[in-house]
Short mmCIF file of C-alpha atoms in Angstrom, two decimals:
data_model
loop_
_atom_site.label_atom_id
_atom_site.label_comp_id
_atom_site.label_asym_id
_atom_site.label_seq_id
_atom_site.Cartn_x
_atom_site.Cartn_y
_atom_site.Cartn_z
CA UNK A 23 23.04 16.81 5.86
CA UNK A 24 19.95 16.05 4.22
CA UNK A 25 17.61 13.43 5.58
CA UNK A 26 16.68 10.61 3.82
CA UNK A 27 13.73 8.09 3.93
CA UNK A 28 12.73 4.92 2.72
CA UNK A 29 9.59 5.34 1.25
CA UNK A 30 10.75 8.35 -0.89
CA UNK A 31 14.13 8.20 -0.70
CA UNK A 32 15.57 4.92 -1.22
CA UNK A 33 14.82 3.96 -4.92
CA UNK A 34 14.89 7.29 -6.51
CA UNK A 35 16.71 9.50 -9.14
CA UNK A 36 18.92 11.90 -7.18
CA UNK A 37 20.74 15.14 -8.79
CA UNK A 38 24.08 12.99 -9.36
CA UNK A 39 23.00 10.65 -11.58
CA UNK A 40 21.85 13.39 -14.07
CA UNK A 41 25.30 13.55 -15.92
CA UNK A 42 24.05 9.27 -17.14
CA UNK A 43 20.94 10.40 -18.66
CA UNK A 44 20.36 10.79 -22.56
CA UNK A 45 19.84 14.51 -23.62
CA UNK A 46 16.06 14.05 -23.89
CA UNK A 47 15.94 12.55 -20.63
CA UNK A 48 17.84 14.91 -18.99
CA UNK A 49 16.11 17.87 -20.22
CA UNK A 50 12.46 16.06 -19.05
CA UNK A 51 14.37 16.03 -15.75
CA UNK A 52 15.84 19.35 -15.49
CA UNK A 53 12.55 21.17 -16.57
CA UNK A 54 10.50 18.96 -13.64
CA UNK A 55 13.02 20.03 -11.18
CA UNK A 56 12.30 23.64 -12.25
CA UNK A 57 8.68 23.61 -12.59
CA UNK A 58 7.48 21.32 -9.81
CA UNK A 59 10.35 22.05 -7.16
CA UNK A 60 12.44 19.68 -5.19
CA UNK A 61 10.24 17.81 -3.02
CA UNK A 62 8.64 14.93 -5.81
CA UNK A 63 10.85 11.97 -6.27
CA UNK A 64 11.61 10.04 -9.60
CA UNK A 65 11.94 6.12 -9.40
CA UNK A 66 15.22 4.56 -10.96
CA UNK A 67 18.93 6.27 -11.28
CA UNK A 68 17.49 6.58 -14.79
CA UNK A 69 13.94 7.22 -14.89
CA UNK A 70 11.71 5.76 -16.92
CA UNK A 71 9.51 7.64 -19.15
CA UNK A 72 5.97 6.29 -19.62
CA UNK A 73 3.63 7.04 -22.04
CA UNK A 74 0.99 3.76 -22.48
CA UNK A 75 -0.55 1.23 -19.88
CA UNK A 76 -2.67 -1.66 -20.53
CA UNK A 77 -3.48 -4.47 -17.68
CA UNK A 78 -0.33 -4.92 -16.63
CA UNK A 79 1.89 -3.86 -18.50
CA UNK A 80 3.73 -0.18 -19.28
CA UNK A 81 5.69 0.96 -22.65
CA UNK A 82 8.02 3.88 -22.39
CA UNK A 83 8.42 6.93 -24.85
CA UNK A 84 10.62 4.61 -26.98
CA UNK A 85 7.95 1.89 -27.26
CA UNK A 86 9.67 -0.33 -24.49
CA UNK A 87 7.42 -2.55 -22.99
CA UNK A 88 7.43 -3.43 -18.99
CA UNK A 89 6.04 -5.70 -16.77
CA UNK A 90 4.53 -3.61 -14.11
CA UNK A 91 4.87 -5.43 -10.35
CA UNK A 92 4.55 -2.40 -8.30
CA UNK A 93 1.49 -0.22 -9.26
CA UNK A 94 -1.52 -1.02 -7.04
CA UNK A 95 -3.43 2.22 -7.52
CA UNK A 96 -4.19 0.66 -10.75
CA UNK A 97 -5.65 -2.17 -9.25
CA UNK A 98 -7.24 -4.33 -11.61
CA UNK A 99 -5.33 -2.81 -14.81
CA UNK A 100 -4.26 0.03 -16.25
CA UNK A 101 -6.68 1.64 -18.25
CA UNK A 102 -9.47 -1.16 -17.50
CA UNK A 103 -11.85 -0.70 -20.25
CA UNK A 104 -15.07 -0.88 -17.76
CA UNK A 105 -13.84 1.56 -15.50
CA UNK A 106 -13.03 3.73 -18.71
CA UNK A 107 -17.05 3.02 -19.97
CA UNK A 108 -18.32 3.82 -16.82
CA UNK A 109 -16.47 6.98 -15.85
CA UNK A 110 -16.85 8.57 -19.52
CA UNK A 111 -20.41 7.97 -19.61
CA UNK A 112 -21.43 9.18 -15.83
CA UNK A 113 -18.90 12.23 -16.99
CA UNK A 114 -21.68 12.79 -19.72
CA UNK A 115 -24.48 12.97 -17.31
CA UNK A 116 -23.00 14.84 -14.10
CA UNK A 117 -20.20 15.08 -11.72
CA UNK A 118 -21.20 17.14 -8.65
CA UNK A 119 -20.64 17.14 -4.77
CA UNK A 120 -22.52 15.01 -2.40
CA UNK A 121 -24.86 17.65 -1.10
CA UNK A 122 -27.53 16.65 -3.91
CA UNK A 123 -29.56 13.19 -4.04
CA UNK A 124 -27.84 11.06 -6.19
CA UNK A 125 -28.40 7.20 -6.98
CA UNK A 126 -24.79 6.12 -7.43
CA UNK A 127 -23.05 6.88 -4.31
CA UNK A 128 -26.39 5.18 -1.79
CA UNK A 129 -25.97 1.89 -4.32
CA UNK A 130 -21.83 1.66 -4.20
CA UNK A 131 -22.29 1.98 -0.69
CA UNK A 132 -24.82 -0.69 -0.36
CA UNK A 133 -22.28 -3.03 -2.44
CA UNK A 134 -19.19 -2.35 -0.36
CA UNK A 135 -20.57 -2.59 3.11
CA UNK A 136 -22.11 -5.68 1.68
CA UNK A 137 -18.10 -7.30 1.36
CA UNK A 138 -17.65 -6.06 5.29
CA UNK A 139 -18.50 -7.88 8.43
CA UNK A 140 -22.24 -6.79 9.86
CA UNK A 141 -20.69 -4.48 12.19
CA UNK A 142 -19.17 -1.86 9.71
CA UNK A 143 -22.49 -0.40 8.42
CA UNK A 144 -21.53 3.37 7.57
CA UNK A 145 -19.43 4.88 4.95
CA UNK A 146 -18.15 8.08 4.33
CA UNK A 147 -16.11 9.23 0.97
CA UNK A 148 -12.78 11.59 0.49
CA UNK A 149 -10.49 11.64 -2.33
CA UNK A 150 -7.30 10.00 -1.31
CA UNK A 151 -6.33 7.86 1.39
CA UNK A 152 -4.50 10.53 3.18
CA UNK A 153 -7.73 12.17 3.57
CA UNK A 154 -9.71 9.05 4.52
CA UNK A 155 -6.66 8.33 7.31
CA UNK A 156 -7.01 11.64 8.58
CA UNK A 157 -10.88 11.55 9.78
CA UNK A 158 -10.00 8.28 11.01
CA UNK A 159 -7.49 9.63 13.61
CA UNK A 160 -10.37 12.91 14.11
CA UNK A 161 -13.23 9.67 14.60
CA UNK A 162 -10.29 8.00 17.11
CA UNK A 163 -10.03 10.62 19.30
CA UNK A 164 -13.77 11.88 19.23
CA UNK A 165 -14.82 7.95 20.15
CA UNK A 166 -11.80 7.74 22.66
CA UNK A 167 -11.60 11.09 23.91
CA UNK A 168 -7.86 10.62 24.03
CA UNK A 169 -5.07 11.76 21.62
CA UNK A 170 -2.63 8.75 21.21
CA UNK A 171 -2.13 6.83 17.54
CA UNK A 172 0.32 3.85 17.35
CA UNK A 173 1.61 3.00 14.04
CA UNK A 174 4.38 0.61 13.28
CA UNK A 175 7.54 1.67 12.89
CA UNK A 176 8.27 2.05 9.42
CA UNK A 177 4.33 3.10 8.79
CA UNK A 178 3.14 5.63 5.81
CA UNK A 179 -0.48 6.59 6.27
CA UNK A 180 -0.74 9.70 4.34
CA UNK A 181 1.03 13.30 3.63
CA UNK A 182 -1.64 15.13 5.69
CA UNK A 183 -0.34 17.07 8.78
CA UNK A 184 -2.04 14.29 10.98
CA UNK A 185 -1.12 11.41 8.55
CA UNK A 186 2.13 13.08 7.97
CA UNK A 187 2.49 13.00 11.62
CA UNK A 188 1.98 9.07 12.31
CA UNK A 189 4.13 7.69 8.94
CA UNK A 190 7.45 7.37 10.09
CA UNK A 191 8.18 6.22 6.77
CA UNK A 192 8.62 9.49 5.25
CA UNK A 193 12.01 9.94 7.08
CA UNK A 194 13.39 11.96 9.50
CA UNK A 195 12.84 15.14 8.08
CA UNK A 196 9.32 14.75 8.59
CA UNK A 197 8.68 14.64 12.27
CA UNK A 198 5.89 12.61 13.90
CA UNK A 199 3.55 13.81 16.24
CA UNK A 200 4.26 13.76 20.13
CA UNK A 201 1.23 11.81 20.62
CA UNK A 202 2.48 9.13 17.74
CA UNK A 203 3.90 6.19 19.17
CA UNK A 204 6.03 3.33 17.27
CA UNK A 205 5.68 -0.17 18.03
CA UNK A 206 8.20 -2.86 16.43
CA UNK A 207 6.77 -4.86 13.29
CA UNK A 208 5.14 -7.92 13.56
CA UNK A 209 8.69 -9.66 11.80
CA UNK A 210 7.99 -13.38 11.39
CA UNK A 211 11.23 -13.43 9.91
CA UNK A 212 13.56 -11.98 12.20
CA UNK A 213 11.39 -11.91 15.54
CA UNK A 214 12.54 -14.96 17.49
CA UNK A 215 8.91 -15.94 19.56
CA UNK A 216 7.15 -18.29 19.95
CA UNK A 217 3.89 -16.71 19.73
CA UNK A 218 4.05 -13.68 17.12
CA UNK A 219 0.37 -12.15 17.99
CA UNK A 220 1.45 -12.24 21.62
CA UNK A 221 5.02 -10.89 21.27
CA UNK A 222 2.90 -8.16 19.05
CA UNK A 223 0.13 -7.20 21.43
CA UNK A 224 2.86 -6.83 24.01
CA UNK A 225 4.24 -4.23 21.93
CA UNK A 226 1.36 -2.49 21.62
CA UNK A 227 0.56 -2.58 25.82
CA UNK A 228 4.28 -1.64 26.07
CA UNK A 229 3.39 1.85 23.88
CA UNK A 230 0.24 2.42 25.96
CA UNK A 231 1.96 2.41 29.11
CA UNK A 232 4.88 4.61 27.50
CA UNK A 233 1.74 6.93 26.40
CA UNK A 234 0.11 6.91 30.24
CA UNK A 235 3.52 7.77 31.63
CA UNK A 236 3.89 10.83 29.54
CA UNK A 237 0.31 12.35 30.22
CA UNK A 238 -0.86 10.77 26.79
CA UNK A 239 -4.81 9.30 26.81
CA UNK A 240 -4.70 6.18 23.74
CA UNK A 241 -6.99 6.98 21.04
CA UNK A 242 -6.35 4.43 18.71
CA UNK A 243 -4.12 1.70 16.75
CA UNK A 244 -4.05 2.37 13.12
CA UNK A 245 -2.43 -0.75 10.69
CA UNK A 246 -2.18 -1.69 7.22
CA UNK A 247 -2.80 -5.09 8.44
CA UNK A 248 -0.08 -6.71 5.38
CA UNK A 249 2.75 -4.48 7.39
CA UNK A 250 3.77 -3.38 3.54
CA UNK A 251 5.79 -0.23 4.17
CA UNK A 252 7.38 -2.55 7.52
CA UNK A 253 8.78 -4.92 4.17
CA UNK A 254 5.67 -6.68 3.98
CA UNK A 255 4.62 -9.01 6.85
CA UNK A 256 1.20 -10.83 6.56
CA UNK A 257 2.09 -14.53 8.73
CA UNK A 258 0.69 -16.19 10.49
CA UNK A 259 -2.83 -15.84 9.48
CA UNK A 260 -4.67 -14.02 12.83
CA UNK A 261 -1.61 -13.22 14.79
CA UNK A 262 -3.53 -9.38 14.92
CA UNK A 263 -6.22 -10.92 16.78
CA UNK A 264 -4.25 -10.45 20.09
CA UNK A 265 -3.33 -6.76 19.31
CA UNK A 266 -6.80 -5.85 18.60
CA UNK A 267 -8.09 -7.47 22.01
CA UNK A 268 -5.13 -5.01 23.92
CA UNK A 269 -6.14 -2.02 22.05
CA UNK A 270 -9.91 -2.37 23.16
CA UNK A 271 -9.22 -3.05 26.61
CA UNK A 272 -6.84 0.05 26.99
CA UNK A 273 -10.45 2.19 25.43
CA UNK A 274 -9.03 2.74 22.00
CA UNK A 275 -9.99 1.57 17.99
CA UNK A 276 -8.68 -0.22 15.61
CA UNK A 277 -8.44 1.48 12.44
CA UNK A 278 -7.69 -0.69 9.04
CA UNK A 279 -5.78 0.95 6.55
CA UNK A 280 -6.90 -1.38 3.33
CA UNK A 281 -5.63 1.33 0.40
CA UNK A 282 -2.97 -1.90 -0.23
CA UNK A 283 -4.41 -4.87 1.29
CA UNK A 284 -7.77 -4.55 0.56
CA UNK A 285 -10.41 -5.07 -2.59
CA UNK A 286 -9.08 -8.82 -2.86
CA UNK A 287 -4.84 -8.36 -2.89
CA UNK A 288 -4.14 -10.96 -0.63
CA UNK A 289 -6.47 -14.03 -2.37
CA UNK A 290 -7.37 -15.42 1.46
CA UNK A 291 -9.64 -12.87 1.62
CA UNK A 292 -11.66 -9.76 0.05
CA UNK A 293 -10.10 -7.24 3.04
CA UNK A 294 -6.61 -7.71 4.22
CA UNK A 295 -8.08 -7.44 7.77
CA UNK A 296 -10.06 -10.35 7.36
CA UNK A 297 -7.13 -13.03 7.32
CA UNK A 298 -6.83 -12.23 10.83
CA UNK A 299 -9.65 -12.77 11.52
CA UNK A 300 -11.00 -9.64 13.25
CA UNK A 301 -13.51 -7.12 12.97
CA UNK A 302 -11.82 -3.10 12.77
CA UNK A 303 -13.50 -0.53 14.32
CA UNK A 304 -12.99 1.68 11.23
CA UNK A 305 -11.58 0.70 7.85
CA UNK A 306 -10.25 3.01 5.65
CA UNK A 307 -9.68 2.91 1.55
CA UNK A 308 -7.98 4.55 -0.95
CA UNK A 309 -7.01 4.97 -4.72
CA UNK A 310 -7.32 1.61 -5.97
CA UNK A 311 -10.57 1.44 -5.02
CA UNK A 312 -11.49 3.52 -7.89
CA UNK A 313 -8.14 1.87 -10.60
CA UNK A 314 -6.63 5.09 -9.76
CA UNK A 315 -9.42 7.65 -10.18
CA UNK A 316 -9.09 9.63 -7.02
CA UNK A 317 -11.77 8.09 -4.45
CA UNK A 318 -11.31 7.13 -1.09
CA UNK A 319 -13.52 5.91 1.69
CA UNK A 320 -13.71 5.20 5.29
CA UNK A 321 -15.80 2.42 6.59
CA UNK A 322 -17.29 1.96 10.13
CA UNK A 323 -19.40 0.43 12.73
CA UNK A 324 -22.23 3.07 13.60
CA UNK A 325 -21.10 3.83 17.58
CA UNK A 326 -18.01 4.22 16.90
CA UNK A 327 -18.40 7.25 14.22
CA UNK A 328 -21.40 8.51 15.71
CA UNK A 329 -18.67 9.97 18.45
CA UNK A 330 -17.68 12.30 15.93
CA UNK A 331 -20.71 12.57 12.97
CA UNK A 332 -23.43 13.22 16.09
CA UNK A 333 -21.49 16.56 16.71
CA UNK A 334 -19.06 17.57 13.74
CA UNK A 335 -20.58 17.76 10.04
CA UNK A 336 -18.05 16.67 7.72
CA UNK A 337 -17.82 17.78 3.81
CA UNK A 338 -15.12 16.57 1.51
CA UNK A 339 -16.01 18.88 -1.86
CA UNK A 340 -15.71 16.44 -4.35
CA UNK A 341 -15.67 12.95 -2.24
CA UNK A 342 -18.00 10.11 -3.43
CA UNK A 343 -18.92 12.28 -6.83
CA UNK A 344 -20.82 10.25 -9.01
CA UNK A 345 -17.58 10.09 -11.60
CA UNK A 346 -15.85 8.98 -8.90
CA UNK A 347 -18.48 6.56 -7.43
CA UNK A 348 -18.77 5.35 -11.03
CA UNK A 349 -15.55 3.76 -11.34
CA UNK A 350 -15.40 2.46 -7.82
CA UNK A 351 -18.63 0.63 -8.93
CA UNK A 352 -16.85 -0.96 -11.81
CA UNK A 353 -13.66 -1.95 -10.23
CA UNK A 354 -16.00 -3.73 -7.61
CA UNK A 355 -17.64 -5.43 -10.68
CA UNK A 356 -14.81 -6.21 -12.46
CA UNK A 357 -13.72 -7.95 -9.12
CA UNK A 358 -16.45 -10.04 -8.64
CA UNK A 359 -17.12 -10.74 -12.64
CA UNK A 360 -13.64 -11.47 -13.14
CA UNK A 361 -12.90 -13.69 -10.21
CA UNK A 362 -9.85 -11.57 -9.26
CA UNK A 363 -10.12 -12.22 -5.41
CA UNK A 364 -9.79 -16.28 -6.42
CA UNK A 365 -7.21 -15.11 -9.34
CA UNK A 366 -4.87 -13.14 -6.59
CA UNK A 367 -4.81 -16.32 -4.52
CA UNK A 368 -3.87 -19.05 -7.35
CA UNK A 369 -1.99 -16.92 -9.76
CA UNK A 370 0.06 -15.51 -6.27
CA UNK A 371 0.66 -18.79 -4.69
CA UNK A 372 1.93 -20.23 -7.95
CA UNK A 373 4.11 -16.54 -8.25
CA UNK A 374 5.64 -17.47 -4.91
CA UNK A 375 6.18 -20.85 -5.22
CA UNK A 376 8.57 -19.79 -8.20
CA UNK A 377 10.09 -17.16 -6.08
CA UNK A 378 11.02 -19.47 -3.56
CA UNK A 379 12.64 -21.88 -5.74
CA UNK A 380 15.28 -19.05 -6.52
CA UNK A 381 16.37 -19.43 -3.16
CA UNK A 382 18.35 -22.31 -3.96
CA UNK A 383 20.24 -20.24 -6.35
CA UNK A 384 21.21 -17.47 -5.16
CA UNK A 385 22.12 -17.54 -1.21
CA UNK A 386 21.39 -13.63 -0.98
CA UNK A 387 17.37 -14.20 -0.76
CA UNK A 388 17.04 -14.07 2.47
CA UNK A 389 13.28 -14.54 2.93
CA UNK A 390 10.38 -14.86 0.56
CA UNK A 391 6.62 -14.27 1.94
CA UNK A 392 3.66 -12.92 0.90
CA UNK A 393 -0.29 -13.22 0.33
CA UNK A 394 -1.74 -13.70 -3.34
CA UNK A 395 -0.51 -10.68 -5.39
CA UNK A 396 1.48 -8.82 -2.44
CA UNK A 397 4.69 -10.43 -1.85
CA UNK A 398 8.08 -9.94 -0.15
CA UNK A 399 11.41 -10.46 -1.63
CA UNK A 400 14.00 -10.23 1.06
CA UNK A 401 17.96 -9.53 0.14
CA UNK A 402 20.46 -10.21 2.84
CA UNK A 403 24.36 -10.44 3.19
CA UNK A 404 24.09 -13.83 5.01
CA UNK A 405 21.39 -15.88 5.66
CA UNK A 406 22.56 -16.91 9.18
CA UNK A 407 22.88 -13.41 10.71
CA UNK A 408 20.19 -12.02 8.44
CA UNK A 409 21.96 -8.85 8.53
CA UNK A 410 20.22 -6.49 5.67
CA UNK A 411 21.41 -5.96 2.14
CA UNK A 412 20.22 -2.80 1.17
CA UNK A 413 22.88 -1.65 -1.61
CA UNK A 414 21.66 -4.95 -3.48
CA UNK A 415 18.29 -4.73 -3.26
CA UNK A 416 18.53 -0.83 -4.83
CA UNK A 417 20.96 -2.21 -7.46
CA UNK A 418 18.72 -5.14 -7.55
CA UNK A 419 15.85 -2.63 -8.76
CA UNK A 420 17.99 -1.22 -11.40
CA UNK A 421 18.70 -4.32 -13.07
CA UNK A 422 15.24 -5.67 -13.15
CA UNK A 423 14.69 -1.93 -14.92
CA UNK A 424 16.71 -3.49 -17.63
CA UNK A 425 15.07 -6.43 -17.65
CA UNK A 426 11.81 -4.08 -18.36
CA UNK A 427 10.65 -4.85 -14.68
CA UNK A 428 9.18 -2.23 -12.36
CA UNK A 429 9.09 -2.67 -9.06
CA UNK A 430 10.85 -0.85 -5.58
CA UNK A 431 12.15 -1.40 -2.01
CA UNK A 432 10.43 -1.58 1.17
CA UNK A 433 11.38 -1.86 4.89
CA UNK A 434 12.97 -0.57 7.56
CA UNK A 435 16.25 -1.25 6.13
CA UNK A 436 15.31 -0.75 2.48
CA UNK A 437 16.11 -4.41 1.77
CA UNK A 438 12.51 -6.14 0.74
CA UNK A 439 11.44 -6.08 -3.04
CA UNK A 440 7.75 -4.84 -2.80
CA UNK A 441 5.98 -7.17 -5.37
CA UNK A 442 2.65 -5.92 -5.92
CA UNK A 443 1.55 -5.62 -9.66
CA UNK A 444 -2.08 -5.21 -10.99
CA UNK A 445 -4.50 -7.96 -10.26
CA UNK A 446 -4.42 -8.14 -13.97
CA UNK A 447 -1.13 -10.01 -13.37
CA UNK A 448 -1.44 -13.18 -15.20
CA UNK A 449 0.37 -16.93 -14.63
CA UNK A 450 2.04 -16.34 -18.09
CA UNK A 451 3.88 -13.15 -16.40
CA UNK A 452 5.40 -15.27 -13.49
CA UNK A 453 8.32 -16.60 -16.06
CA UNK A 454 9.60 -12.96 -16.65
CA UNK A 455 9.28 -11.72 -13.54
CA UNK A 456 11.44 -14.96 -12.22
CA UNK A 457 13.96 -14.69 -14.90
CA UNK A 458 14.48 -11.06 -14.88
CA UNK A 459 15.34 -11.88 -11.27
CA UNK A 460 17.28 -14.79 -11.86
CA UNK A 461 19.02 -13.31 -14.09
CA UNK A 462 19.60 -9.88 -12.42
CA UNK A 463 21.24 -11.25 -9.02
CA UNK A 464 23.39 -13.53 -11.35
CA UNK A 465 24.39 -10.19 -13.20
CA UNK A 466 25.15 -8.72 -10.44
CA UNK A 467 27.08 -11.83 -9.00
CA UNK A 468 24.78 -12.75 -5.97
#
């Protein structure tokens, strides 16, 4: 029996959908299968053929305009002119690896570290978030002398051998490492606990104890601070502190995977972890820091990083190359000059309020939660039992596609719409999204 995963297969085109496609789309899907193989996935039962993007909007081959409510990789907006100009100018001058001196990587690092707590004072660069998290695991193991890594139940941290081994969201077909332990997600909607932070800290301690019972030494806790793959779990602010205290008390480190919640997206803070008042030992970033240009980073406390870097040379051929650094610098400048963190806070709060109003019209909406422009929209069969409604979530994404709104699902039950638009999303776009959700749910009779 074929395995399925939440992150890859839940909202995806599959062979049984092919007969419903028009000839041009069918030709592209057939060719894609032939030349790219079967591991790749497309969104939607009827895939979207995109040809252009600008800001928060995308256009398909037929000229239809879509509202992108999912793509955080183009973090400040598709085809942002500042990034295009910076990359173009640097490409004309030089693009080579980091074993030569160059000012860009140093200037950018100073700017980036200025956004972090003082204790985080070192940076290293790669090309993808997977590589950053891979290195973070190696650093955790070097610092702690252990191998055990704890992640949340539906976490996604990458596709390398190390990171796929700590990414349960990839599904049952991808085995987890024997040294990986899963912790129940801090879901304020479903967990009935007077103190969610204490409950979550206890869950982590249980997994550390299980490691000890199996002869595994604990190395670290790796988490995306908004728990996006677990269904977007941002609140209450501060609940992570007790968990981090438990991690440190057991000799491990806390790795904050900021690929998704970082760079102003939550509105409350520049970094997602900062909403919880914690200082990670290691921070990882990914392609949103370059608006989609392949660049990622690992930021760390110098004493934690030294356990690895003092003994093991690290070289990532094009990690931190001048063109990637130019893109990253442009993104950082735009976030500051366009006030995108505050924009995310203000517009995100207005969007959240409008989405919550839909609960009065549609009993199928169990919960709407979020921080800034990162919102989870949970669908249930019954509000009292909170029974997840995965089928409705999938049908809703298809209906939204018909209304030219693009998003997808998350969470262990596949019943949470992850609403995470580029930061170019404007107040004027709220009506489009909310109306599309309202009409789609009405059309589905829910």
